[in-house]
């Protein structure tokens, strides 16, 4: 790759460039916003058919709503990492090989900022919708801060997982197979072979979604195991992405 500049591009400038590209990136915007809009519509339909929206129902509705969105968050992360917008014009931007790590860091930070904004909007919509229905039903609005924070954190972890998988594999299909199809397959295997403790232990180490959930809520998975799985799930693909970015021709 020929040298196109004599000085490295600063990280703030690269972040601004990624955010500028994201503003024109319709697929990325849909991946972040559409699940929240559809999820809110489903939440409205569900709450409209509940006769008494008490505190327990409110917390359950928020938890289910955000839990379902957490299953879609990896898709948004993968789209932002894999789609060609992330690499468009890289040959022009990069002047020396050391810029590649800075470019990947800027892409990750820009994607994280977009995820925080998009998932934060989804969290707010869930809380506001539930509170409005509770007030219309004559019920007091329950304290929803805990389920909202837990749901937001879980979605953000799932989003980051999808992003690093997309950056490591550079393929949307492979990322979706790992992030979405694998948990379903593991659930089916665990349901069929319930009498095998060894298989159950192996499955518990592969179930990333369960590990993310265990970080914020009580469950059968030990907390230390959930932490280890989460670190490996995020750190492993990230290390692969950094290695590939450092050696690949990004033109």
XYZ file of N, CA and C in Angstrom:
753
model
N 0.865 -1.207 0.000
C 0.000 0.000 0.000
C 0.888 1.239 0.000
N 0.648 2.120 -0.910
C 1.495 3.299 -1.013
C 1.173 4.303 0.072
N 2.156 5.087 0.388
C 1.978 6.115 1.412
C 1.237 7.298 0.811
N 0.099 7.641 1.451
C -0.731 8.714 0.922
C -0.687 9.953 1.787
N -0.049 9.865 2.951
C 0.068 11.013 3.843
C 1.341 10.848 4.645
N 1.839 11.905 5.173
C 3.100 11.853 5.897
C 2.906 11.838 7.401
N 1.724 12.181 7.876
C 1.488 12.204 9.321
C 0.245 11.395 9.651
N 0.225 10.729 10.805
C -0.957 9.967 11.201
C -2.168 10.876 11.382
N -3.340 10.315 11.102
C -4.579 11.050 11.297
C -4.964 10.973 12.768
N -5.322 12.100 13.378
C -5.687 12.121 14.790
C -6.975 11.355 15.062
N -7.070 10.765 16.248
C -8.247 9.981 16.617
C -9.532 10.814 16.592
N -9.539 12.047 17.140
C -10.784 12.834 17.069
C -11.266 13.055 15.643
N -10.331 13.304 14.736
C -10.719 13.528 13.341
C -11.301 12.262 12.724
N -10.713 11.104 13.062
C -11.239 9.850 12.547
C -12.630 9.557 13.101
N -12.832 9.834 14.386
C -14.150 9.617 14.989
C -15.194 10.496 14.305
N -14.838 11.758 14.083
C -15.778 12.648 13.389
C -16.081 12.123 11.996
N -15.080 11.576 11.324
C -15.314 11.009 9.997
C -16.255 9.819 10.035
N -16.066 8.924 11.011
C -16.956 7.771 11.142
C -18.382 8.203 11.466
N -18.535 9.167 12.365
C -19.873 9.640 12.719
C -20.534 10.340 11.533
N -19.733 11.065 10.762
C -20.278 11.698 9.576
C -20.773 10.677 8.564
N -20.015 9.590 8.402
C -20.456 8.529 7.495
C -21.699 7.841 8.028
N -21.779 7.679 9.356
C -22.928 7.008 9.958
C -24.211 7.812 9.748
N -24.104 9.140 9.724
C -25.297 9.957 9.513
C -25.937 9.689 8.153
N -25.136 9.248 7.194
C -25.667 8.935 5.866
C -25.856 7.440 5.654
N -25.676 6.660 6.705
C -25.715 5.205 6.596
C -27.096 4.713 7.011
N -27.985 4.508 6.046
C -29.371 4.161 6.341
C -29.490 2.787 7.004
N -28.698 1.818 6.561
C -28.795 0.481 7.145
C -28.419 0.497 8.623
N -27.369 1.257 8.954
C -26.958 1.337 10.352
C -28.003 2.025 11.207
N -28.614 3.076 10.678
C -29.654 3.777 11.426
C -30.868 2.884 11.641
N -31.262 2.132 10.612
C -32.390 1.221 10.759
C -32.082 0.116 11.763
N -30.852 -0.389 11.722
C -30.491 -1.460 12.645
C -30.567 -1.006 14.096
N -30.301 0.274 14.339
C -30.353 0.801 15.700
C -31.760 1.216 16.115
N -32.528 1.802 15.189
C -33.802 2.419 15.557
C -35.008 1.517 15.327
N -34.983 0.704 14.280
C -36.158 -0.087 13.948
C -36.550 -1.071 15.056
N -35.597 -1.810 15.669
C -36.009 -2.709 16.758
C -36.692 -1.978 17.903
N -36.205 -0.778 18.239
C -36.830 -0.022 19.325
C -38.252 0.388 18.961
N -38.469 0.819 17.712
C -39.804 1.240 17.293
C -40.763 0.055 17.240
N -40.306 -1.062 16.669
C -41.154 -2.248 16.614
C -41.396 -2.822 18.009
N -40.352 -2.797 18.837
C -40.508 -3.285 20.202
C -41.480 -2.444 20.999
N -41.436 -1.132 20.801
C -42.376 -0.255 21.494
C -43.803 -0.525 21.037
N -43.994 -0.762 19.743
C -45.329 -1.093 19.234
C -45.833 -2.390 19.859
N -44.941 -3.390 19.973
C -45.337 -4.652 20.601
C -45.646 -4.453 22.082
N -44.870 -3.604 22.744
C -45.110 -3.321 24.165
C -46.456 -2.632 24.361
N -46.778 -1.692 23.493
C -48.075 -1.008 23.563
C -49.212 -2.010 23.392
N -49.065 -2.904 22.403
C -50.112 -3.896 22.163
C -50.277 -4.821 23.365
N -49.159 -5.202 23.989
C -49.233 -6.099 25.142
C -49.866 -5.417 26.344
N -49.447 -4.186 26.641
C -49.995 -3.471 27.797
C -51.465 -3.117 27.597
N -51.872 -2.898 26.354
C -53.267 -2.549 26.091
C -54.207 -3.702 26.403
N -53.688 -4.922 26.462
C -54.519 -6.095 26.728
C -54.396 -6.589 28.165
N -53.745 -5.808 29.026
C -53.617 -6.175 30.433
C -54.573 -5.309 31.249
N -55.382 -5.958 32.070
C -56.422 -5.231 32.797
C -55.863 -4.396 33.942
N -54.921 -4.939 34.691
C -54.358 -4.238 35.853
C -52.849 -4.141 35.665
N -52.340 -2.929 35.497
C -50.901 -2.731 35.270
C -50.280 -2.285 36.596
N -50.103 -3.244 37.485
C -49.528 -2.916 38.787
C -48.011 -2.880 38.696
N -47.360 -2.717 39.845
C -45.900 -2.565 39.862
C -45.202 -3.795 39.313
N -45.692 -4.975 39.674
C -45.061 -6.204 39.196
C -45.185 -6.337 37.687
N -46.362 -6.017 37.159
C -46.562 -6.080 35.708
C -45.663 -5.076 34.999
N -45.512 -3.901 35.540
C -44.665 -2.879 34.924
C -43.218 -3.341 34.825
N -42.709 -3.880 35.928
C -41.308 -4.340 35.916
C -41.130 -5.520 34.965
N -42.113 -6.422 34.935
C -42.026 -7.568 34.033
C -42.074 -7.112 32.575
N -42.953 -6.151 32.280
C -43.076 -5.667 30.903
C -41.777 -5.032 30.424
N -41.168 -4.214 31.268
C -39.908 -3.575 30.898
C -38.805 -4.611 30.702
N -38.739 -5.593 31.596
C -37.693 -6.615 31.508
C -37.837 -7.442 30.236
N -39.066 -7.854 29.911
C -39.285 -8.654 28.702
C -38.984 -7.833 27.454
N -39.444 -6.599 27.439
C -39.211 -5.710 26.293
C -37.718 -5.531 26.015
N -36.958 -5.197 27.054
C -35.527 -4.974 26.864
C -34.794 -6.289 26.620
N -35.286 -7.388 27.198
C -34.664 -8.684 26.938
C -34.796 -9.096 25.485
N -35.944 -8.826 24.887
C -36.129 -9.136 23.474
C -35.242 -8.253 22.596
N -35.130 -6.973 22.956
C -34.265 -6.080 22.179
C -32.795 -6.489 22.305
N -32.421 -7.067 23.449
C -31.038 -7.520 23.622
C -30.684 -8.623 22.632
N -31.688 -9.390 22.198
C -31.438 -10.428 21.199
C -31.166 -9.825 19.824
N -31.681 -8.605 19.582
C -31.484 -7.946 18.295
C -30.288 -6.998 18.294
N -29.804 -6.643 19.475
C -28.687 -5.697 19.560
C -27.433 -6.170 18.822
N -27.089 -7.491 18.855
C -25.891 -7.914 18.101
C -25.996 -7.644 16.606
N -27.225 -7.666 16.076
C -27.391 -7.383 14.647
C -26.953 -5.957 14.336
N -27.398 -5.011 15.172
C -27.009 -3.616 14.962
C -25.497 -3.452 15.060
N -24.890 -4.082 16.065
C -23.442 -3.990 16.211
C -22.712 -4.572 15.022
N -23.200 -5.710 14.524
C -22.544 -6.348 13.382
C -22.669 -5.497 12.127
N -23.829 -4.886 11.924
C -24.024 -4.041 10.739
C -23.042 -2.878 10.753
N -22.855 -2.259 11.916
C -21.941 -1.112 11.995
C -20.491 -1.530 11.812
N -20.161 -2.777 12.133
C -18.774 -3.223 12.004
C -18.462 -3.777 10.625
N -19.461 -4.381 9.974
C -19.210 -5.127 8.742
C -19.490 -4.312 7.495
N -20.508 -3.482 7.546
C -20.960 -2.796 6.345
C -19.834 -1.974 5.712
N -19.817 -1.893 4.373
C -18.726 -1.170 3.694
C -18.556 0.277 4.108
N -19.576 0.914 4.711
C -19.397 2.309 5.109
C -18.203 2.468 6.037
N -17.919 1.411 6.841
C -16.865 1.498 7.839
C -15.471 1.528 7.206
N -15.380 1.057 5.953
C -14.057 1.008 5.317
C -13.973 1.912 4.088
N -15.053 2.626 3.793
C -15.081 3.462 2.596
C -14.054 4.593 2.709
N -13.194 4.675 1.737
C -12.216 5.751 1.720
C -11.044 5.540 2.658
N -10.863 4.328 3.190
C -9.780 4.102 4.140
C -8.423 4.293 3.481
N -8.310 3.886 2.236
C -7.029 4.032 1.549
C -6.614 5.490 1.435
N -7.591 6.374 1.373
C -7.286 7.794 1.281
C -6.940 8.358 2.652
N -7.626 7.843 3.688
C -7.431 8.375 5.028
C -6.110 7.921 5.632
N -5.764 6.661 5.407
C -4.585 6.115 6.075
C -3.305 6.526 5.356
N -2.394 7.098 6.107
C -1.128 7.492 5.522
C -0.019 6.514 5.839
N -0.004 5.960 7.051
C 1.008 4.998 7.458
C 0.303 3.850 8.154
N 1.001 2.707 8.285
C 0.369 1.511 8.832
C -0.075 1.705 10.281
N 0.600 2.565 11.032
C 0.221 2.780 12.422
C -1.160 3.399 12.549
N -1.647 4.025 11.463
C -2.978 4.618 11.485
C -4.082 3.570 11.535
N -3.759 2.332 11.185
C -4.797 1.308 11.109
C -5.397 1.025 12.482
N -4.560 0.946 13.491
C -5.077 0.736 14.828
C -5.918 1.915 15.283
N -5.485 3.122 14.926
C -6.244 4.321 15.270
C -7.578 4.335 14.527
N -7.559 3.872 13.278
C -8.796 3.800 12.510
C -9.785 2.838 13.150
N -9.336 1.646 13.545
C -10.218 0.666 14.186
C -10.726 1.201 15.518
N -9.857 1.874 16.282
C -10.301 2.457 17.544
C -11.368 3.512 17.329
N -11.190 4.328 16.290
C -12.196 5.354 15.989
C -13.511 4.720 15.558
N -13.430 3.663 14.762
C -14.646 2.969 14.348
C -15.373 2.389 15.562
N -14.619 1.783 16.476
C -15.222 1.186 17.666
C -15.861 2.255 18.559
N -15.161 3.367 18.758
C -15.710 4.434 19.601
C -16.940 5.070 18.971
N -16.897 5.276 17.657
C -18.060 5.835 16.976
C -19.240 4.871 17.038
N -18.960 3.580 16.857
C -20.018 2.587 16.951
C -20.591 2.497 18.353
N -19.708 2.576 19.365
C -20.174 2.531 20.751
C -21.061 3.731 21.062
N -20.657 4.913 20.596
C -21.475 6.111 20.823
C -22.839 5.964 20.156
N -22.845 5.454 18.926
C -24.122 5.241 18.234
C -24.971 4.221 18.988
N -24.335 3.167 19.504
C -25.069 2.166 20.260
C -25.653 2.719 21.541
N -24.874 3.528 22.252
C -25.375 4.133 23.487
C -26.596 4.997 23.204
N -26.533 5.803 22.137
C -27.659 6.677 21.799
C -28.884 5.870 21.350
N -28.659 4.903 20.459
C -29.768 4.118 19.949
C -30.411 3.244 21.011
N -29.592 2.549 21.788
C -30.120 1.671 22.828
C -30.675 2.485 23.992
N -30.072 3.655 24.240
C -30.625 4.531 25.267
C -32.024 4.997 24.898
N -32.230 5.294 23.608
C -33.559 5.677 23.142
C -34.546 4.532 23.340
N -34.113 3.311 23.022
C -34.983 2.152 23.215
C -35.350 1.978 24.678
N -34.387 2.151 25.554
C -34.646 2.023 26.994
C -35.632 3.078 27.462
N -35.423 4.315 27.010
C -36.325 5.393 27.407
C -37.742 5.155 26.896
N -37.868 4.683 25.668
C -39.193 4.410 25.118
C -39.924 3.349 25.925
N -39.186 2.314 26.345
C -39.807 1.268 27.141
C -40.298 1.786 28.478
N -39.474 2.591 29.143
C -39.861 3.135 30.437
C -41.020 4.102 30.337
N -40.961 4.999 29.357
C -42.018 6.000 29.197
C -43.340 5.335 28.824
N -43.288 4.375 27.900
C -44.513 3.687 27.486
C -45.168 2.970 28.654
N -44.382 2.269 29.434
C -44.927 1.546 30.581
C -45.508 2.510 31.603
N -44.801 3.609 31.879
C -45.295 4.586 32.851
C -46.594 5.228 32.391
N -46.718 5.533 31.096
C -47.940 6.147 30.571
C -49.129 5.200 30.729
N -48.936 3.928 30.406
C -50.033 2.969 30.529
C -50.411 2.766 31.996
N -49.407 2.754 32.884
C -49.715 2.596 34.301
C -50.523 3.784 34.818
N -50.137 4.986 34.423
C -50.872 6.174 34.859
C -52.278 6.200 34.283
N -52.433 5.794 33.028
C -53.758 5.758 32.419
C -54.660 4.724 33.077
N -54.045 3.684 33.640
C -54.808 2.643 34.329
C -55.108 3.020 35.782
N -54.628 4.178 36.189
C -54.872 4.607 37.556
C -53.918 4.010 38.564
N -52.833 3.412 38.080
C -51.843 2.801 38.962
C -50.676 3.773 39.177
N -50.035 3.644 40.317
C -48.823 4.405 40.537
C -47.681 3.838 39.705
N -46.828 4.717 39.218
C -45.693 4.262 38.408
C -44.656 3.626 39.331
N -44.323 2.376 39.048
C -43.365 1.642 39.879
C -41.955 2.159 39.631
N -41.069 1.839 40.542
C -39.652 2.162 40.341
C -39.090 1.223 39.276
N -38.773 1.809 38.143
C -38.298 1.028 37.001
C -36.818 1.232 36.732
N -36.138 1.972 37.640
C -34.741 2.284 37.371
C -33.876 1.036 37.287
N -34.109 0.055 38.169
C -33.272 -1.146 38.179
C -33.460 -1.967 36.906
N -34.698 -2.363 36.533
C -34.830 -3.126 35.282
C -34.399 -2.347 34.046
N -34.590 -1.016 34.060
C -34.162 -0.229 32.904
C -32.643 -0.201 32.777
N -31.952 -0.010 33.891
C -30.487 0.008 33.857
C -29.927 -1.361 33.507
N -30.507 -2.409 34.100
C -30.051 -3.760 33.785
C -30.288 -4.090 32.315
N -31.467 -3.719 31.804
C -31.757 -3.981 30.396
C -30.852 -3.202 29.463
N -30.598 -1.946 29.794
C -29.714 -1.135 28.959
C -28.295 -1.713 28.942
N -27.791 -2.098 30.108
C -26.448 -2.672 30.168
C -26.368 -3.976 29.397
N -27.398 -4.813 29.519
C -27.398 -6.069 28.771
C -27.434 -5.846 27.273
N -28.247 -4.892 26.818
C -28.300 -4.570 25.388
C -26.962 -4.046 24.893
N -26.321 -3.203 25.701
C -25.051 -2.625 25.281
C -23.974 -3.697 25.161
N -23.970 -4.655 26.091
C -23.022 -5.769 25.993
C -23.296 -6.607 24.741
N -24.564 -6.885 24.468
C -24.913 -7.652 23.272
C -24.522 -6.892 22.008
N -24.727 -5.576 22.023
C -24.328 -4.741 20.892
C -22.810 -4.810 20.680
N -22.051 -4.701 21.769
C -20.594 -4.774 21.665
C -20.155 -6.144 21.176
N -20.833 -7.198 21.635
C -20.514 -8.555 21.198
C -20.709 -8.685 19.688
N -21.838 -8.187 19.177
C -22.066 -8.229 17.742
C -21.054 -7.403 16.965
N -20.669 -6.255 17.532
C -19.707 -5.382 16.847
C -18.346 -6.062 16.718
N -17.829 -6.614 17.817
C -16.496 -7.228 17.756
C -16.515 -8.493 16.904
N -17.633 -9.226 16.916
C -17.739 -10.386 16.035
C -17.709 -9.955 14.576
N -18.451 -8.885 14.268
C -18.445 -8.388 12.906
C -17.082 -7.880 12.481
N -16.391 -7.188 13.394
C -15.055 -6.681 13.079
C -14.059 -7.823 12.899
N -14.262 -8.929 13.642
C -13.332 -10.061 13.551
C -13.595 -10.916 12.321
N -14.865 -11.189 12.024
C -15.197 -12.074 10.908
C -15.357 -11.326 9.592
N -15.719 -10.030 9.672
C -16.014 -9.206 8.492
C -17.105 -9.838 7.632
N -17.999 -10.558 8.268
C -19.121 -11.168 7.566
C -20.375 -11.087 8.418
N -21.435 -10.516 7.864
C -22.664 -10.356 8.634
C -23.326 -11.696 8.907
N -23.322 -12.595 7.923
C -23.970 -13.895 8.087
C -23.288 -14.716 9.178
N -21.970 -14.777 9.146
C -21.255 -15.552 10.163
C -21.479 -14.972 11.549
N -21.547 -13.649 11.646
C -21.807 -13.017 12.936
C -23.189 -13.375 13.462
N -24.184 -13.343 12.569
C -25.545 -13.679 12.991
C -25.650 -15.148 13.395
N -24.937 -16.019 12.705
C -24.951 -17.432 13.080
C -24.392 -17.634 14.482
N -23.327 -16.916 14.803
C -22.710 -17.062 16.121
C -23.554 -16.396 17.198
N -24.030 -15.183 16.919
C -24.713 -14.396 17.951
C -26.164 -14.797 18.149
N -26.838 -15.285 17.082
C -28.256 -15.577 17.186
C -28.570 -17.070 17.093
N -28.025 -17.738 16.068
C -28.363 -19.149 15.878
C -27.715 -20.043 16.929
N -26.482 -19.710 17.340
C -25.798 -20.558 18.313
C -26.546 -20.658 19.640
N -27.036 -19.554 20.217
C -27.801 -19.694 21.468
C -29.035 -20.572 21.327
N -29.743 -20.474 20.187
C -30.900 -21.326 19.969
C -30.497 -22.789 19.874
N -29.391 -23.050 19.202
C -28.900 -24.419 19.090
C -28.497 -24.975 20.448
N -27.831 -24.143 21.239
C -27.425 -24.586 22.572
C -28.637 -24.886 23.445
N -29.668 -24.056 23.329
C -30.884 -24.311 24.093
C -31.534 -25.626 23.701
N -31.535 -25.921 22.387
C -32.123 -27.185 21.931
C -31.304 -28.378 22.414
N -29.986 -28.258 22.350
C -29.113 -29.345 22.816
C -29.308 -29.589 24.301
N -29.385 -28.517 25.088
C -29.566 -28.652 26.521
C -30.916 -29.282 26.847
N -31.938 -28.966 26.041
C -33.256 -29.542 26.289
C -33.323 -31.019 25.958
N -32.563 -31.447 24.951
C -32.589 -32.854 24.544
C -31.750 -33.720 25.468
N -30.582 -33.215 25.866
C -29.659 -34.010 26.669
C -29.608 -33.465 28.101
N -30.748 -33.468 28.735
C -30.825 -32.930 30.099
C -30.146 -33.815 31.119
N -29.940 -35.091 30.807
C -29.382 -36.023 31.788
C -27.863 -36.071 31.761
N -27.221 -35.246 30.949
C -25.760 -35.284 30.841
C -25.146 -34.076 31.542
N -24.608 -34.243 32.742
C -23.990 -33.108 33.450
C -22.809 -32.516 32.688
N -22.019 -33.370 32.024
C -20.862 -32.880 31.281
C -21.299 -31.974 30.135
N -22.318 -32.413 29.385
C -22.798 -31.604 28.275
C -23.388 -30.290 28.778
N -24.111 -30.360 29.901
C -24.681 -29.144 30.472
C -23.582 -28.161 30.866
N -22.468 -28.666 31.377
C -21.362 -27.795 31.760
C -20.711 -27.169 30.533
N -20.563 -27.947 29.458
C -19.980 -27.422 28.221
C -20.880 -26.324 27.640
N -22.191 -26.591 27.632
C -23.139 -25.619 27.096
C -23.110 -24.330 27.906
N -22.944 -24.462 29.233
C -22.922 -23.269 30.079
C -21.744 -22.369 29.758
N -20.648 -22.930 29.265
C -19.487 -22.120 28.900
C -19.626 -21.488 27.519
N -20.584 -21.968 26.717
C -20.779 -21.432 25.375
C -21.940 -20.453 25.293
N -22.747 -20.396 26.337
C -23.951 -19.564 26.313
C -23.600 -18.139 26.739
N -23.260 -17.318 25.752
C -22.844 -15.944 26.022
C -24.007 -15.115 26.547
N -25.197 -15.308 25.988
C -26.354 -14.531 26.427
C -26.663 -14.761 27.900
N -26.578 -16.012 28.335
C -26.818 -16.315 29.751
C -25.761 -15.651 30.630
N -24.525 -15.595 30.139
C -23.458 -14.951 30.914
C -23.714 -13.457 31.040
N -24.141 -12.821 29.951
C -24.456 -11.393 30.013
C -25.588 -11.126 31.001
N -26.616 -11.967 30.961
C -27.747 -11.794 31.888
C -27.300 -11.968 33.336
N -26.412 -12.913 33.573
C -25.986 -13.215 34.947
C -25.173 -12.083 35.549
N -24.602 -11.238 34.728
C -23.841 -10.111 35.254
C -24.722 -9.129 36.009
N -26.014 -9.117 35.690
C -26.906 -8.108 36.262
C -28.062 -8.697 37.071
N -28.377 -9.975 36.848
C -29.476 -10.596 37.584
C -29.021 -11.932 38.150
N -29.695 -12.378 39.196
C -29.375 -13.664 39.814
C -29.757 -14.797 38.858
N -28.999 -15.878 38.920
C -29.264 -17.027 38.058
C -28.421 -18.207 38.464
N -28.636 -19.339 37.802
C -27.889 -20.549 38.179
C -26.406 -20.492 37.829
N -26.041 -19.657 36.866
C -24.638 -19.570 36.452
C -23.830 -18.812 37.501
N -22.702 -19.353 37.951
C -21.862 -18.615 38.913
C -21.400 -17.284 38.334
N -21.316 -16.275 39.181
C -20.950 -14.942 38.708
C -19.549 -14.926 38.126
N -18.615 -15.643 38.761
C -17.238 -15.654 38.259
C -17.186 -16.242 36.855
N -18.006 -17.274 36.590
C -18.031 -17.883 35.263
C -18.628 -16.925 34.247
N -19.665 -16.193 34.647
C -20.270 -15.215 33.748
C -19.263 -14.125 33.379
N -18.460 -13.686 34.357
C -17.447 -12.659 34.088
C -16.404 -13.177 33.105
N -15.937 -14.410 33.323
C -14.918 -14.998 32.444
C -15.458 -15.138 31.023
N -16.682 -15.663 30.891
C -17.284 -15.839 29.568
C -17.443 -14.493 28.867
N -17.903 -13.485 29.598
C -18.118 -12.167 29.003
C -16.811 -11.552 28.521
N -15.768 -11.673 29.335
C -14.463 -11.128 28.942
C -13.930 -11.837 27.705
N -14.051 -13.159 27.659
C -13.573 -13.916 26.504
C -14.412 -13.614 25.258
N -15.731 -13.467 25.453
C -16.620 -13.223 24.311
C -16.335 -11.876 23.658
N -16.000 -10.871 24.465
C -15.694 -9.548 23.921
C -14.226 -9.432 23.532
N -13.348 -9.885 24.421
C -11.912 -9.715 24.197
C -11.353 -10.584 23.091
N -11.858 -11.823 22.949
C -11.343 -12.721 21.919
C -11.550 -12.181 20.512
N -12.787 -11.906 20.105
C -12.998 -11.334 18.772
C -12.324 -9.978 18.578
N -12.237 -9.187 19.660
C -11.571 -7.890 19.543
C -10.097 -8.066 19.214
N -9.450 -9.036 19.863
C -8.040 -9.305 19.572
C -7.857 -9.758 18.126
N -8.780 -10.593 17.641
C -8.714 -11.039 16.251
C -8.890 -9.857 15.303
N -9.855 -8.980 15.621
C -10.098 -7.810 14.770
C -8.883 -6.901 14.724
N -8.246 -6.682 15.868
C -7.050 -5.837 15.910
C -5.933 -6.456 15.079
N -5.758 -7.783 15.214
C -4.719 -8.461 14.450
C -4.968 -8.392 12.953
N -6.211 -8.599 12.551
C -6.532 -8.551 11.119
C -6.373 -7.139 10.571
N -6.757 -6.151 11.363
C -6.635 -4.771 10.916
C -5.174 -4.366 10.778
N -4.328 -4.891 11.644
C -2.922 -4.513 11.621
C -2.191 -5.078 10.425
N -2.696 -6.185 9.864
C -1.960 -6.850 8.788
C -2.641 -6.771 7.429
N -3.939 -6.463 7.403
C -4.682 -6.519 6.144
C -4.536 -5.234 5.354
N -4.695 -5.378 4.037
C -4.779 -4.207 3.170
C -6.229 -3.750 3.184
N -6.501 -2.562 3.685
C -7.870 -2.113 3.896
C -8.432 -1.344 2.707
N -7.765 -1.320 1.628
C -8.262 -0.545 0.493
C -9.496 -1.189 -0.110
